[in-house]
Short mmCIF file of C-alpha atoms in Angstrom, two decimals:
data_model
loop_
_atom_site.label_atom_id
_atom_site.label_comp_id
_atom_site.label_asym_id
_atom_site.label_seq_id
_atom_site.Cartn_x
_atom_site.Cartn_y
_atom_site.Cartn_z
CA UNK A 368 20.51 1.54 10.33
CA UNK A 369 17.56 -0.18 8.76
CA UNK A 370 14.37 0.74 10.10
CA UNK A 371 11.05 -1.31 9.34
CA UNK A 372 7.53 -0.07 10.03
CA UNK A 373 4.19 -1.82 9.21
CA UNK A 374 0.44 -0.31 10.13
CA UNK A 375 -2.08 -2.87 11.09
CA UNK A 376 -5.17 -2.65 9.82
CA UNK A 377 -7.22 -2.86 12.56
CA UNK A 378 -10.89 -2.42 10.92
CA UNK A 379 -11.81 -3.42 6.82
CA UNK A 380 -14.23 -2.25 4.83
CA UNK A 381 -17.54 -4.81 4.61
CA UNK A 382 -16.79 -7.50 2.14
CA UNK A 383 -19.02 -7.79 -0.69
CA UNK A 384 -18.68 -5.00 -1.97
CA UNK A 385 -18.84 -4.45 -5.46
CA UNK A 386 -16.35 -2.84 -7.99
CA UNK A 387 -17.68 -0.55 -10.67
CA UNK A 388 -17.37 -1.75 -14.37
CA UNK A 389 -14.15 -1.13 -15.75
CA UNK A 390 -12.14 -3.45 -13.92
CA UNK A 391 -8.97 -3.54 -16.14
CA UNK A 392 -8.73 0.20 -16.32
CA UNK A 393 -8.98 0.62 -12.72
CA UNK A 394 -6.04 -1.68 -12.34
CA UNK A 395 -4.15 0.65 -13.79
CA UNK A 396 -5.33 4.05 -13.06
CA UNK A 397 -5.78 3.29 -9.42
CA UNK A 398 -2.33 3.17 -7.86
CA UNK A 399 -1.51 6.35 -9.88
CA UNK A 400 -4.74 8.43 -8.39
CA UNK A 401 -3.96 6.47 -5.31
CA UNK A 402 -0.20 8.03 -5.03
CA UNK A 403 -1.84 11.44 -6.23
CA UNK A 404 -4.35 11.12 -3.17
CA UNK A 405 -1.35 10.09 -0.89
CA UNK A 406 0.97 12.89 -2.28
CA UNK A 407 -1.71 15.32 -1.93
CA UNK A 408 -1.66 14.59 1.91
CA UNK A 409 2.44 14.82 2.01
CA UNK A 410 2.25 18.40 0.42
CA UNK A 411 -0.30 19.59 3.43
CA UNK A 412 2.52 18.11 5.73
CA UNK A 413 5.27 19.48 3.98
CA UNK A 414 6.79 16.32 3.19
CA UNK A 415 8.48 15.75 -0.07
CA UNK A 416 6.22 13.93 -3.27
CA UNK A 417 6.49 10.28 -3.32
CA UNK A 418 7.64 8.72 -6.47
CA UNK A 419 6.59 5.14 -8.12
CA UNK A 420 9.66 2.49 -7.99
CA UNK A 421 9.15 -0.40 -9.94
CA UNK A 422 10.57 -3.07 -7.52
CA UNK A 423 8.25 -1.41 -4.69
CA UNK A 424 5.40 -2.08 -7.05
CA UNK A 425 6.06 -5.62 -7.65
CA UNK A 426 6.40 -6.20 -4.16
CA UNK A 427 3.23 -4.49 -3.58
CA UNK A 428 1.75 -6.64 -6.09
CA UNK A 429 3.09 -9.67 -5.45
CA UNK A 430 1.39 -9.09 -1.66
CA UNK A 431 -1.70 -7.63 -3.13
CA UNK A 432 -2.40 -10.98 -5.52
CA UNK A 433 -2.08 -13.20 -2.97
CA UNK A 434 -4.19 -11.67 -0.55
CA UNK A 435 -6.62 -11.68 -3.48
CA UNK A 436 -6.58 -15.17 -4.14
CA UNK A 437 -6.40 -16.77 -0.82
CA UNK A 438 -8.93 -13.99 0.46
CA UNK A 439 -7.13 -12.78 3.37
CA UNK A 440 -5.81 -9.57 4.96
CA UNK A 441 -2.03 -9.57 6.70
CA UNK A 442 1.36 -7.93 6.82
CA UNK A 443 2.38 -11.47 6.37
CA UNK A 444 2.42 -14.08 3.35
CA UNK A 445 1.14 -17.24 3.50
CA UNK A 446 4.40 -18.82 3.40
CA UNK A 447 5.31 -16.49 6.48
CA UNK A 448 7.45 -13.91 4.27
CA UNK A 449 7.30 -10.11 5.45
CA UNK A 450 7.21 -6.75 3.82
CA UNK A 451 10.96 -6.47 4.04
CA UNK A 452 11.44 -9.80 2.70
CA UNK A 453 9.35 -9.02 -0.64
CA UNK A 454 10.84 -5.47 -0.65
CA UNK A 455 14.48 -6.83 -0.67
CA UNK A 456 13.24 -10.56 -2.96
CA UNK A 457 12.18 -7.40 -5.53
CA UNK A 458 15.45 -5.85 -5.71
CA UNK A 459 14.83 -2.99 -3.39
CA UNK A 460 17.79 -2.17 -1.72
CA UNK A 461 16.36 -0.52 1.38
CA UNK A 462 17.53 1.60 4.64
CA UNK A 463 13.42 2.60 5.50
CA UNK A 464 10.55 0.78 4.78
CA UNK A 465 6.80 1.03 5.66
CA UNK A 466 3.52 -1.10 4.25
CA UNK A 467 -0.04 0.33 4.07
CA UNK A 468 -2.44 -3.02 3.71
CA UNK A 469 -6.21 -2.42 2.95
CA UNK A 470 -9.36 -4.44 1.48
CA UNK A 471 -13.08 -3.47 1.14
CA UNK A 472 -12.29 0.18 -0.16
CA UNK A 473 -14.02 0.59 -3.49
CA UNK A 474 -11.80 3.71 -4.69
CA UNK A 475 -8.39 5.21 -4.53
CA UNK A 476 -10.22 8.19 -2.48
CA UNK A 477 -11.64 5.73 -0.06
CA UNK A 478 -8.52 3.76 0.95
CA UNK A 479 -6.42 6.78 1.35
CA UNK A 480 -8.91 8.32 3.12
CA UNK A 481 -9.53 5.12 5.56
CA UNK A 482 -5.51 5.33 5.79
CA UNK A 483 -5.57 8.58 6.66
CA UNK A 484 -8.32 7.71 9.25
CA UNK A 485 -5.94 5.18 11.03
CA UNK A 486 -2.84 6.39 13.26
CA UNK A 487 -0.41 3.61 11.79
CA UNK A 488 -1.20 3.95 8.43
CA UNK A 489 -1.29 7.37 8.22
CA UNK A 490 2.36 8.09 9.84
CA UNK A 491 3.46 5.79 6.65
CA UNK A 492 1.79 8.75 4.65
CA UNK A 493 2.98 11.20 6.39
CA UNK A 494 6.78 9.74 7.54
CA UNK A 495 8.76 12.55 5.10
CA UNK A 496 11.98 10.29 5.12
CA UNK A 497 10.09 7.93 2.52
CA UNK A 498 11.10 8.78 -1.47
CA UNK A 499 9.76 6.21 -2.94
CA UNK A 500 6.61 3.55 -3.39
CA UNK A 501 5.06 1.03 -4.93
CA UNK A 502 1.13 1.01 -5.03
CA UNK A 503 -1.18 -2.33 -6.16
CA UNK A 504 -4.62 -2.64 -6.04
CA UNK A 505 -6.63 -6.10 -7.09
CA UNK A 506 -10.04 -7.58 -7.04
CA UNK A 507 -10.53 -10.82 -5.28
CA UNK A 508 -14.04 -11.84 -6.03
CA UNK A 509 -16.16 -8.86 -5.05
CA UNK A 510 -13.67 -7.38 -2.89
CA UNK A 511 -10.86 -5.31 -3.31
CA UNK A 512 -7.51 -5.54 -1.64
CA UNK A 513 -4.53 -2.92 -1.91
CA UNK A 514 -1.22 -2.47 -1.08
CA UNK A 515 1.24 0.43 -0.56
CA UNK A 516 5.07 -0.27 0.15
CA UNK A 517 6.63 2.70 1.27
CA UNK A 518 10.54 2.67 1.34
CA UNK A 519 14.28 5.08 0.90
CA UNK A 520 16.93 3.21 -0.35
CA UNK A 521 20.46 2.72 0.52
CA UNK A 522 21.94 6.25 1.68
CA UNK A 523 18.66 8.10 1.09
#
């Protein structure tokens, strides 16, 4: 049985907001202190660690980048495609899958912590039958926009 969940983001951060020098190195140490914030939260649940899958992360990108560049914040693409429709176009062959969409948050602390904050997003977190994710995070102009794709594949 394939099961699908996605967590609307129902409030986002105040655009504008500016990103701290360093841009290229947060693009790559932000998803990994993001899934150390996330996992942090599992543990206290007694859920199991999470652990990075490459095609989760290039569907997480590939969602992430185009919110950035047409400056917009939805489960859905702009050519209509859903998060089980980039998870499987990736190469992910999933039973579960959940998405975690954000844009404002300035940090890895922040967004987890707004996800946390919000019922939908944070039963993603905390849903203990998801193994594995993929984690993006991108600036689009001032503002920053992030993605988490949550999934278990095949028999898992």
């Amino acid at each position: 049985m394939r099961i699908g969940t996605i967590a609307v983001a129902l409030t986002v951060a105040a655009a504008g907001t500016v990103v701290a020098p360093g841009e290229a190195d947060a693009a790559t140490s932000y998803p990994v202190q993001v899934l150390q914030e996330t996992n942090k939260y599992r543990a206290q649940a007694g859920c199991p660690a999470l652990v990075g899958n490459g095609q989760l992360t290039v569907a997480a990108q590939v969602h992430t980048d185009e919110m950035a560049k047409y400056r917009y914040m939805s489960h859905t693409g702009v050519a209509g495609d859903n998060p089980d429709d980039r998870i499987a176009g990736a190469g992910y062959p999933w039973k579960r899958w959940g998405e975690n969409i954000a844009a404002g948050q300035r940090t890895p602390q922040q967004v987890v912590t707004w996800w946390m904050n919000s019922p939908p997003h944070r039963a993603n977190i905390l849903n203990c039958a998801f193994r594995e994710i993929g984690i993006w995070y991108t600036l689009g102009g001032a503002r920053t926009y992030w993605t988490q794709d949550f999934g278990s594949a095949g028999g898992a």
